Tab-separated table of C-alpha atoms in Angstrom:
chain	number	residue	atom	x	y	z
A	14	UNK	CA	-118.612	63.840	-176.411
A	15	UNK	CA	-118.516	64.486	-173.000
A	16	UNK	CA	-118.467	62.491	-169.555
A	17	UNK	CA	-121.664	61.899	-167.606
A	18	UNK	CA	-122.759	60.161	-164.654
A	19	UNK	CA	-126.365	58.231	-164.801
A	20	UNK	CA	-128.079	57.339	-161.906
A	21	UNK	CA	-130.757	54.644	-162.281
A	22	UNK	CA	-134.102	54.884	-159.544
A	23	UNK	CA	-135.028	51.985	-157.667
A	24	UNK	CA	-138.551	51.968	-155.829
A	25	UNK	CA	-139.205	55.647	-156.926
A	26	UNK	CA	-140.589	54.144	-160.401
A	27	UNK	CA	-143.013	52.531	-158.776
A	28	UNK	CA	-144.622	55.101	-156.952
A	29	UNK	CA	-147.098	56.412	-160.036
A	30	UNK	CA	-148.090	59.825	-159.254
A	31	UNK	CA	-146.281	61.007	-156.338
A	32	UNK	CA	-143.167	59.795	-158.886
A	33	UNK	CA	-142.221	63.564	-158.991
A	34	UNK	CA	-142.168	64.218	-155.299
A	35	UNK	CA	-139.365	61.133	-155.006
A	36	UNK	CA	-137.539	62.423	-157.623
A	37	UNK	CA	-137.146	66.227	-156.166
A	38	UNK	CA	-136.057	64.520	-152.832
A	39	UNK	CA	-133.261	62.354	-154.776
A	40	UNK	CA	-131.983	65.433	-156.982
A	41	UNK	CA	-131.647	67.589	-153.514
A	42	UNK	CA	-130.225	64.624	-151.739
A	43	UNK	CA	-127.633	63.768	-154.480
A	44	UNK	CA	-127.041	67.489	-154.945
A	45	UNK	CA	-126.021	67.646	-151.264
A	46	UNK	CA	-123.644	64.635	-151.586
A	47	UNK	CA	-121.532	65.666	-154.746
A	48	UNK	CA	-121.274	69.590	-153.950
A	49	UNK	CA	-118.155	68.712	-152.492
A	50	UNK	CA	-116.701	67.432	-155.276
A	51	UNK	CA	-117.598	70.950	-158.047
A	52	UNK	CA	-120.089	72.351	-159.915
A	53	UNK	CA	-123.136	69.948	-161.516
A	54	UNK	CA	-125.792	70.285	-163.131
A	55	UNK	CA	-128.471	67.717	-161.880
A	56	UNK	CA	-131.723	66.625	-163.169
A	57	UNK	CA	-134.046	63.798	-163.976
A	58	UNK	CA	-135.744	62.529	-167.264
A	59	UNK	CA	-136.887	59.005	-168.204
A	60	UNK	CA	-136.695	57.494	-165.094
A	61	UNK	CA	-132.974	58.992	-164.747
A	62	UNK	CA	-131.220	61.226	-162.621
A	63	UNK	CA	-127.968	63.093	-164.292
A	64	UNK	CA	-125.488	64.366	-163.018
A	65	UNK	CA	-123.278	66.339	-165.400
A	66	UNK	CA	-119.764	68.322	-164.444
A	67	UNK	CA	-120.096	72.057	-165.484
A	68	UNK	CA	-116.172	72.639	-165.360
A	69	UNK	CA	-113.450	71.135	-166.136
A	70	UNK	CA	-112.193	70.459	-162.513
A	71	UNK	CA	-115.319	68.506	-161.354
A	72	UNK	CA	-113.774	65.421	-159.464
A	73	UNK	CA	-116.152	63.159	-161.097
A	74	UNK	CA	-114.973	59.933	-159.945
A	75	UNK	CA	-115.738	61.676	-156.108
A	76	UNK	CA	-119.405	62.273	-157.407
A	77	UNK	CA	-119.487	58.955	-159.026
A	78	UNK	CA	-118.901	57.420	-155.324
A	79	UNK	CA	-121.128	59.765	-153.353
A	80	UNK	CA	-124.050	59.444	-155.997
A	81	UNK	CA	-123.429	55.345	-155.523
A	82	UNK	CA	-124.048	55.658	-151.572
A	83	UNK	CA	-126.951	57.814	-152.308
A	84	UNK	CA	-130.346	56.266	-151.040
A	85	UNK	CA	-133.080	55.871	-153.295
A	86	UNK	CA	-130.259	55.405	-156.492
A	87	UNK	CA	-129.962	51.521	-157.530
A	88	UNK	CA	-127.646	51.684	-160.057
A	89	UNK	CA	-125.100	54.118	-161.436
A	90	UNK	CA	-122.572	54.205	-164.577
A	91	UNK	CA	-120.145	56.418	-165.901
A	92	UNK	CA	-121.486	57.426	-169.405
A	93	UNK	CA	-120.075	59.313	-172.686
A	94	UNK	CA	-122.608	61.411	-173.986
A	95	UNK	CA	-123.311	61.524	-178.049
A	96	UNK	CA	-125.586	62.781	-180.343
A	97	UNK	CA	-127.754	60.386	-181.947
A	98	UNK	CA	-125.948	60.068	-184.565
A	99	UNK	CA	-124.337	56.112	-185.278
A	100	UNK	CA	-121.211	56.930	-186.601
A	101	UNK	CA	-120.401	59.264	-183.406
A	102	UNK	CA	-121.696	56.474	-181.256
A	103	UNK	CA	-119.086	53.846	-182.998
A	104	UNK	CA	-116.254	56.416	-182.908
A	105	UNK	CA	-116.583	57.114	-178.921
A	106	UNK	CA	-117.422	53.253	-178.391
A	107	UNK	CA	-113.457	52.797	-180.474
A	108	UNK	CA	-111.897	55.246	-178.461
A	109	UNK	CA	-113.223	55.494	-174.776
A	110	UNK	CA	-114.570	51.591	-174.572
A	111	UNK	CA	-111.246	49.829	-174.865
A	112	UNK	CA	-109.576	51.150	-171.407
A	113	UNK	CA	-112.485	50.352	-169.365
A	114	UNK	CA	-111.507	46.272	-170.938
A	115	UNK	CA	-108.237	46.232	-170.087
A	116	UNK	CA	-107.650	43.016	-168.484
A	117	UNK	CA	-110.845	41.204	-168.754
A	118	UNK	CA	-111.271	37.925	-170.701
A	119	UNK	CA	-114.837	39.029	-172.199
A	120	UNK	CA	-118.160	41.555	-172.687
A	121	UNK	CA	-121.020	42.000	-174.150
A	122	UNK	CA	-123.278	45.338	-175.735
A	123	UNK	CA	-126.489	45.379	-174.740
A	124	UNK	CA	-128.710	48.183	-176.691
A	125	UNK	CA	-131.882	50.089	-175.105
A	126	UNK	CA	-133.583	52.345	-177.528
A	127	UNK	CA	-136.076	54.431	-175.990
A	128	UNK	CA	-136.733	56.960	-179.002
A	129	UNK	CA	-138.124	54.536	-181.682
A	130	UNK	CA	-137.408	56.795	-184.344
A	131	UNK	CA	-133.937	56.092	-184.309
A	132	UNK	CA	-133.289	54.355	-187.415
A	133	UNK	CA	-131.622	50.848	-186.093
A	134	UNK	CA	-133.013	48.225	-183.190
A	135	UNK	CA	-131.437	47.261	-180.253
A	136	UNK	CA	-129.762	44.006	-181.792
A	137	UNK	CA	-128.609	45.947	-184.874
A	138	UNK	CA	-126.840	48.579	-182.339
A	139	UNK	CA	-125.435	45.913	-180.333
A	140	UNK	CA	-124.408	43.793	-182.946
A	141	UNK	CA	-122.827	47.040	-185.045
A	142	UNK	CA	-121.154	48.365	-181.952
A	143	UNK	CA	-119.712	45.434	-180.648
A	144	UNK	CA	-117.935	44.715	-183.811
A	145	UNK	CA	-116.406	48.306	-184.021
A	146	UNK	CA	-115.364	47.762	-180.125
A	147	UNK	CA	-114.070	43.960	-180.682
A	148	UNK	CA	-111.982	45.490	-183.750
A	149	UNK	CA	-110.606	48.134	-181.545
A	150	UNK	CA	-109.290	46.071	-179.257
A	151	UNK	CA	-107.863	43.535	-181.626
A	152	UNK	CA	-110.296	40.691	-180.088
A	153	UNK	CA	-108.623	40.679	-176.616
A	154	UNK	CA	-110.841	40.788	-174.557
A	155	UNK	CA	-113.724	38.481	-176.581
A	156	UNK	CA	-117.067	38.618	-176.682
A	157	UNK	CA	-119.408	36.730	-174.508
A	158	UNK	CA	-122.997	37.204	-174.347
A	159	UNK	CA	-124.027	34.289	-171.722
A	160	UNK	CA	-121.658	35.143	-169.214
A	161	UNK	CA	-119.750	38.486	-169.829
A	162	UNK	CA	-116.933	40.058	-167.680
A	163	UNK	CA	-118.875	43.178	-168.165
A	164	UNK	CA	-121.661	44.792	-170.040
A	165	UNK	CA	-121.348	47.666	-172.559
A	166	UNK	CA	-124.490	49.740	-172.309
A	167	UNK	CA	-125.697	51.603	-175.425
A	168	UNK	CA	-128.612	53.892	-174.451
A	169	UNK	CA	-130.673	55.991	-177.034
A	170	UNK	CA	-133.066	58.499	-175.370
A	171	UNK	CA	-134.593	61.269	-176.733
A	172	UNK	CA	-132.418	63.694	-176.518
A	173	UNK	CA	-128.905	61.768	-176.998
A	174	UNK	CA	-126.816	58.823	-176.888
A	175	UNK	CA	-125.479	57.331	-174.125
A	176	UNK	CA	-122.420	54.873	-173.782
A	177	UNK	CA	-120.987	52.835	-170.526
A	178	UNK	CA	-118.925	50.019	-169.746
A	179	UNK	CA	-120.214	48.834	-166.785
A	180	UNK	CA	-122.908	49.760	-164.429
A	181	UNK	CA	-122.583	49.039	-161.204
A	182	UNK	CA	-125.528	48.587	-158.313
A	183	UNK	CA	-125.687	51.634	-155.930
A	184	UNK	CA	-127.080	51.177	-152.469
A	185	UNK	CA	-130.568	51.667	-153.209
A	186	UNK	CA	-133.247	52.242	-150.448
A	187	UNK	CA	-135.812	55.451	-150.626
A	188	UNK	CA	-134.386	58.926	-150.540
A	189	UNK	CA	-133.759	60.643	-147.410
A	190	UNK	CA	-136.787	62.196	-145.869
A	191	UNK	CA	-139.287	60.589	-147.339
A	192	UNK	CA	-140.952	58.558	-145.087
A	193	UNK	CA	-140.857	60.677	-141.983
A	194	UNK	CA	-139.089	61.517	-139.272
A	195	UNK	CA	-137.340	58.889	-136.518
A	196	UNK	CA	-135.351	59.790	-132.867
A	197	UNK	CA	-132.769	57.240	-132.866
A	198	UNK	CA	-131.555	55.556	-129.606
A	199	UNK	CA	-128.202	55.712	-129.714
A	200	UNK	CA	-125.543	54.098	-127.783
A	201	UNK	CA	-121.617	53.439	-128.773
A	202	UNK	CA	-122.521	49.708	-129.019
A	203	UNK	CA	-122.344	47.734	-132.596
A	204	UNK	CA	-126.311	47.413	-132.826
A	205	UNK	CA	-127.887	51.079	-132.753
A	206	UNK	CA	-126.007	52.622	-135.423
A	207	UNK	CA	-126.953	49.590	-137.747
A	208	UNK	CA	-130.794	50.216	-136.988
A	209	UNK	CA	-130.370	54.012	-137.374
A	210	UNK	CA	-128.847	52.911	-141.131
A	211	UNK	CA	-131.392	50.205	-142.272
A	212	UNK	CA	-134.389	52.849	-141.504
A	213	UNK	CA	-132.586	55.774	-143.180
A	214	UNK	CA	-132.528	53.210	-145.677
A	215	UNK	CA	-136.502	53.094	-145.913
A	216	UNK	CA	-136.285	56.771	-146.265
A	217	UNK	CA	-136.541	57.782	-142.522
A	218	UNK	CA	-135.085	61.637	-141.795
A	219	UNK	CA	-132.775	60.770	-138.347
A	220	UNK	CA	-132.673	62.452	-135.093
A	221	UNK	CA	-130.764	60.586	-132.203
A	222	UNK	CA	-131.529	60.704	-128.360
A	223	UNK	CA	-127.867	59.631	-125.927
A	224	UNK	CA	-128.354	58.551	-122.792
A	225	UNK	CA	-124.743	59.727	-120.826
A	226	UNK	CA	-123.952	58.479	-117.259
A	227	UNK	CA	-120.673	61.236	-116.657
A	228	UNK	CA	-118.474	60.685	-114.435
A	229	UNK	CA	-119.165	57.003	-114.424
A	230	UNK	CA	-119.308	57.334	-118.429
A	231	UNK	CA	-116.375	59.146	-120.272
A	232	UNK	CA	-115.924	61.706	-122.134
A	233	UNK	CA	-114.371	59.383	-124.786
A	234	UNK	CA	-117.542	57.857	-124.361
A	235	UNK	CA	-119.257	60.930	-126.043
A	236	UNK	CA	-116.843	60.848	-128.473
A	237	UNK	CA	-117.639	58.037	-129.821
A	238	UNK	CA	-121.295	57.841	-129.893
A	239	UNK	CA	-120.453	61.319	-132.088
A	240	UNK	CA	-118.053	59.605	-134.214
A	241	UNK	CA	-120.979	56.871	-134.982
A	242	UNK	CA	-123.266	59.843	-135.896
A	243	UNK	CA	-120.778	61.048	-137.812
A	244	UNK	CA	-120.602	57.694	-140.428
A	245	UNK	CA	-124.357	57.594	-140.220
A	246	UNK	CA	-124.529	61.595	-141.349
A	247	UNK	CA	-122.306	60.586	-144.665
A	248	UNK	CA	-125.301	58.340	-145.791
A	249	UNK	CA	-128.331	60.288	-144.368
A	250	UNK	CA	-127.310	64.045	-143.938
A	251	UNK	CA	-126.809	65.850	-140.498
A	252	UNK	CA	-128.579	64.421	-137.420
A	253	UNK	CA	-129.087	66.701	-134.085
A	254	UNK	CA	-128.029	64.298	-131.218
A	255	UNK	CA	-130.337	65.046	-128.060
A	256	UNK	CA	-127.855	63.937	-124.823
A	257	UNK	CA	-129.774	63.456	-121.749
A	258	UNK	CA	-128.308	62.533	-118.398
A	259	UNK	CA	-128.613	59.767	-116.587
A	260	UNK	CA	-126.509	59.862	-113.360
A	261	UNK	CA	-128.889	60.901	-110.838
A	262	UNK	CA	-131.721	58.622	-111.846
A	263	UNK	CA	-128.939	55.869	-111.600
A	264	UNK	CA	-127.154	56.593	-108.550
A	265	UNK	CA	-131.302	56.973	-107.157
A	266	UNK	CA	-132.286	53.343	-108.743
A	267	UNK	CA	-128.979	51.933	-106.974
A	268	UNK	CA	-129.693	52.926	-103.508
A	269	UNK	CA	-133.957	52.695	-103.621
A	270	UNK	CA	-134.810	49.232	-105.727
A	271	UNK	CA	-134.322	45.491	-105.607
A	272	UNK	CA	-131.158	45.449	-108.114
A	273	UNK	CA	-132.650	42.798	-110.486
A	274	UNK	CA	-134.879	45.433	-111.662
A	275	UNK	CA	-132.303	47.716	-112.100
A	276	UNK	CA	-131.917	47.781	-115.660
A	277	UNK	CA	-135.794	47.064	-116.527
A	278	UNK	CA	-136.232	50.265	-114.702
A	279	UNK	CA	-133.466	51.988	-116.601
A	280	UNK	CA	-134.947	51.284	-119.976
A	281	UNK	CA	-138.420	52.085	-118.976
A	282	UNK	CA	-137.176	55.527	-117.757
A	283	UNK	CA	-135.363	55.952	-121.479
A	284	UNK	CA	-138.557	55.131	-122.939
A	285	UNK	CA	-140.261	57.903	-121.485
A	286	UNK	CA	-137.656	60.229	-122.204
A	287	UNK	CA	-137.262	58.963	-125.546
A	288	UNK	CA	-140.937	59.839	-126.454
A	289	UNK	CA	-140.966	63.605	-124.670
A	290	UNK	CA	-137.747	64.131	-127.233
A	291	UNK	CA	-139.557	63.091	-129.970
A	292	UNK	CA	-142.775	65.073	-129.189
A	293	UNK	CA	-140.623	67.979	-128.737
A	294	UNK	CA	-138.796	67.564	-132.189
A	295	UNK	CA	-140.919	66.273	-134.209
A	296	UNK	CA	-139.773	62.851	-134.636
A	297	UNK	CA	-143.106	60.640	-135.604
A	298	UNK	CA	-140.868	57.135	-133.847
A	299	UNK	CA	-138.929	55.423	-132.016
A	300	UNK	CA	-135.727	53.208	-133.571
A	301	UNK	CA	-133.842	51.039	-131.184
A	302	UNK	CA	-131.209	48.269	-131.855
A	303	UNK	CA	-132.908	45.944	-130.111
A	304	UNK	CA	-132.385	42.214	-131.435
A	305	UNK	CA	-134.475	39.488	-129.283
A	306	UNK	CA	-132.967	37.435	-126.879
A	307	UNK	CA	-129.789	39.284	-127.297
A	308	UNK	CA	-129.137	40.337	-123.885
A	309	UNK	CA	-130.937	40.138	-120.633
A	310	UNK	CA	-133.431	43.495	-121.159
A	311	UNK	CA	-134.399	42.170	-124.755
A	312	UNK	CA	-136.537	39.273	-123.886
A	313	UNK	CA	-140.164	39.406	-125.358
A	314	UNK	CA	-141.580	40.122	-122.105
A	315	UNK	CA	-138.536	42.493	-121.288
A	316	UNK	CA	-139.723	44.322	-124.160
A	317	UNK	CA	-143.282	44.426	-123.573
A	318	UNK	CA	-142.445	45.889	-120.177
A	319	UNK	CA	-140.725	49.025	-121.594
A	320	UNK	CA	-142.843	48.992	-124.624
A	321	UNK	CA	-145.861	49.529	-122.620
A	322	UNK	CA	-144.829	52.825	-121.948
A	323	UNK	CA	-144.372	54.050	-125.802
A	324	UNK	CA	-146.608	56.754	-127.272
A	325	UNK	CA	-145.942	56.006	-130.974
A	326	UNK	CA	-144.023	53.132	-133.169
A	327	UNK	CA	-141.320	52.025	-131.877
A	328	UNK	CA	-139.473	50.406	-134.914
A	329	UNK	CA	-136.387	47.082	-134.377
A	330	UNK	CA	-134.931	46.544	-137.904
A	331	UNK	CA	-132.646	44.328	-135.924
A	332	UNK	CA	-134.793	42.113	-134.218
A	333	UNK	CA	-135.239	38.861	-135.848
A	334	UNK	CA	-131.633	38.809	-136.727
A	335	UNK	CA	-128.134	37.423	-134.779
A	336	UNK	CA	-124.695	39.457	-133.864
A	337	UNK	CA	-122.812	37.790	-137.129
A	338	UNK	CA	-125.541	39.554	-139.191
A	339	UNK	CA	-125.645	42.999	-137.714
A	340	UNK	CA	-121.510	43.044	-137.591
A	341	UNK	CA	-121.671	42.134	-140.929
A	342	UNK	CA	-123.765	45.522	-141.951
A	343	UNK	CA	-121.498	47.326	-139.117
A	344	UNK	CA	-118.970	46.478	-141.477
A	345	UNK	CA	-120.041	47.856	-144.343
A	346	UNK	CA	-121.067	50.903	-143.046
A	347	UNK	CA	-117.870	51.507	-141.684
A	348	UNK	CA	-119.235	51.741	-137.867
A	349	UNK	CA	-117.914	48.646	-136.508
A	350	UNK	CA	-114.383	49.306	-135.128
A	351	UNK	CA	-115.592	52.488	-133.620
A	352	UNK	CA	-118.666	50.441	-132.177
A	353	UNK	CA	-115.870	48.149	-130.234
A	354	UNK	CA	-113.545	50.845	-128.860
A	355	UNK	CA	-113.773	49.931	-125.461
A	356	UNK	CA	-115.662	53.150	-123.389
A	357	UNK	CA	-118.718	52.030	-121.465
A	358	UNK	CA	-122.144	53.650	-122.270
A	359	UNK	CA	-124.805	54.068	-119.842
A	360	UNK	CA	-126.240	50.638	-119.916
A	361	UNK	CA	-122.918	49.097	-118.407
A	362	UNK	CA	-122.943	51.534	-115.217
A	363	UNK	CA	-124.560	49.514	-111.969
A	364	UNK	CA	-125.328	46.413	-113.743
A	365	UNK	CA	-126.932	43.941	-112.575
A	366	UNK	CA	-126.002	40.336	-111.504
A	367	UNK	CA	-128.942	38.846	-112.265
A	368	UNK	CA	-131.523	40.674	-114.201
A	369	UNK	CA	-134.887	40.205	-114.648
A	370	UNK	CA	-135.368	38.355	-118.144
A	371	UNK	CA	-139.402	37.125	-117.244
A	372	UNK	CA	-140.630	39.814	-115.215
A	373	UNK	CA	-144.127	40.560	-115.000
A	374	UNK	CA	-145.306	44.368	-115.288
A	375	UNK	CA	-147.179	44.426	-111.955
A	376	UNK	CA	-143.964	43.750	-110.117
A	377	UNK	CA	-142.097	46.305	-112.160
A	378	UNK	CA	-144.410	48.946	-111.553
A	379	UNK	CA	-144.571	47.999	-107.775
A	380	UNK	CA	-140.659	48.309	-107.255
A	381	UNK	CA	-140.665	51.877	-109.746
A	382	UNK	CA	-142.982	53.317	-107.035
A	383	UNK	CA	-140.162	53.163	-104.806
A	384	UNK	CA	-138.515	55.821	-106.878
A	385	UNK	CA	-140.567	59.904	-107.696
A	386	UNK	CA	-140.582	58.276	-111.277
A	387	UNK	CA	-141.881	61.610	-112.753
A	388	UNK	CA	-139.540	63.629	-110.821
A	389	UNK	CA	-136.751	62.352	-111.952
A	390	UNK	CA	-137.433	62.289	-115.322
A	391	UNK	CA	-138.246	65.858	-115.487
A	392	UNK	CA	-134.998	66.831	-113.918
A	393	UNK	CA	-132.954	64.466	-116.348
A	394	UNK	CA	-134.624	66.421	-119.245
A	395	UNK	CA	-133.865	69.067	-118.173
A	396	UNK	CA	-130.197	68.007	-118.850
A	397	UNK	CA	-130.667	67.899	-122.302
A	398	UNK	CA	-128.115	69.388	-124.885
A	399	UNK	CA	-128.577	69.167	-128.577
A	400	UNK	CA	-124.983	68.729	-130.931
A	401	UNK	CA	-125.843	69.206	-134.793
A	402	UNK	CA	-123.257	66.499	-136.540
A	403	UNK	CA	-123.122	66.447	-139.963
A	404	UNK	CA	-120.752	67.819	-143.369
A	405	UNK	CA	-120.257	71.341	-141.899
A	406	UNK	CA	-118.436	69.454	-138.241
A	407	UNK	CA	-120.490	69.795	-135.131
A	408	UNK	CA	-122.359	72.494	-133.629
């Protein structure tokens, strides 16, 4: 008998005969995520991925975490591993089952036999083992099959037996890299690392594209934004963050253009920017944090001003939902109380008192001709440096 951890696919079943190509991605991604913690041996059968300690000073309960935040797993469980044999399924059910009960009120054994050879059905398993563990543990906790504290999973496969209490949903999503490549916009605010997550999610490879505004932005400014990159790198592996200055298209904009336009202007000029860093790195869109109606620049016709400009998708997970919603997620990703430290990104530098929030794109393009538009975007790209943030610290 030996510990195991199981990790259950979500969407990846579905996907028929590029099923294998999923499943390599997963293995490499999980690999990554629980080298940390010793020496496993990983693989996939039946719709599984295992993940099995090859010394005795695996931290298992570390891989057990870092497989559960793993996209593209939906469910994991901490297993004992038998041979199909019933009376070496009862005897590891009596001694490893009762410690995972301590102080619930109830469970349940629920049997899946996959090899049909095996000589008893799922109820008889159930039923046989449930006795053996309710015996064990002198019928405290009881038996509940409607509405269990937790579920004792018996699984047969082909090769062996497989026993858990409790399994316990992971965070799901496609694995990492398998839907393509996105450039991130990424400010210190609460919203942008929250879309950069929700389209890693969907399997989206991240790059991320700053926009820095020194010496009217910080360098605890900087900090931050790679402190944000940081949390999203635990979930989706390292991301190069492209930083691109600002300042002199700025402190140009202040001096040359009707200041209501100021910050339709600015976002148009980050669009263009935005796309040349994708082009050049091979990211096939665009993700923003953009929610509508939010602030001022994220009007519908705000957007369509600065969309206009976009040579591929530009993708808002955000955009149909409010702040309480996106905090929430900020939350649980463990970005928001480094999203609310209080150093100003670009966006907050020459702000506007009353922005545009209806403007119409002949007017906009009127007052950017006031400006060498291309000009100054080729010198702020120009400005680009590229930090690599990820397990192995920045470089």
């Amino acid at each position: 008998m030996k510990k195991i951890i199981l990790c259950k696919y979500g969407e990846i079943t579905l996907k028929g005969a590029n099923k294998s190509y999923f499943e390599t991605l997963l293995r490499t991604n999980v690999k990554r995520r629980v080298s940390q913690y010793g020496k496993f041996n990983i693989y996939s059968m039946q719709s599984t991925l295992y993940i099995e300690p090859m010394t005795e000073d695996c931290d298992i309960t570390g891989a057990y975490e870092a497989a559960k935040s793993t996209f593209g797993v939906s469910a994991v469980s901490l297993s004992y591993e038998t041979e199909k044999d019933m009376a070496q399924i009862i005897e590891t059910a009596r001694t490893e089952i009762p410690r995972h009960l301590r102080g619930l009120r109830s469970f349940k054994v629920e049997a899946k036999r996959s090899d049909k050879s095996f000589p008893l059905t799922s109820p008889e398993i159930s039923a046989e083992v449930g006795g053996e563990i309710l015996d064990a543990v002198g019928g405290k906790p009881g038996v509940n099959v409607r509405d269990p504290d937790t579920v004792v999973r018996v699984e047969i496969r082909d090769k062996k037996a497989y026993i858990s209490a409790g399994q316990q949903r992971a965070i799901g999503g496609m694995p990492t890299g398998s839907n393509g490549t996105g450039l991130l916009l990424l400010s210190g605010g609460i919203d942008s690392p929250v879309a950069g997550y929700m389209l890693a999610k969907r399997g989206v490879r991240l790059h991320a594209v700053n926009f820095e505004s020194y010496p009217y932005t910080s360098e605890r400014a900087r900090e931050k934004m790679l402190t944000l990159t940081e949390r999203l790198s635990d979930y989706c592996g390292e991301i190069q963050v492209h930083i691109i200055s600002l300042t002199h298209i700025q402190e140009v904009m202040r001096d040359a253009i009707d200041e209501d336009y100021f910050t339709l202007l600015l976002r148009r000029f980050m669009m263009k920017l935005s796309c040349r860093t994708a082009a050049e790195f091979g990211c096939d869109s665009l993700i923003t944090g953009e929610s509508l109606g939010q602030v001022a620049s994220q009007t519908m016709k705000a957007l369509c001003v600065t969309n206009v400009l976009a040579d591929r998708p530009v993708f808002r997970p955000l955009i149909g939902m409010d702040k309480e919603e996106i905090i929430a997620i900020a939350r649980s990703i463990d970005t928001f109380e480094t999203s609310i430290l209080p150093y100003e990104d670009c966006c907050t530098v020459f702000t506007p008192r009353h922005p545009r929030t209806q403007p119409e794109l002949e007017k906009v393009v009127a007052e950017e001709a006031k400006i060498d538009f291309s000009a100054l975007e080729d010198e702020a790209y120009a400005s680009m440096f590229t930090v690599c943030v990820g397990k192995r610290g920045r470089h």
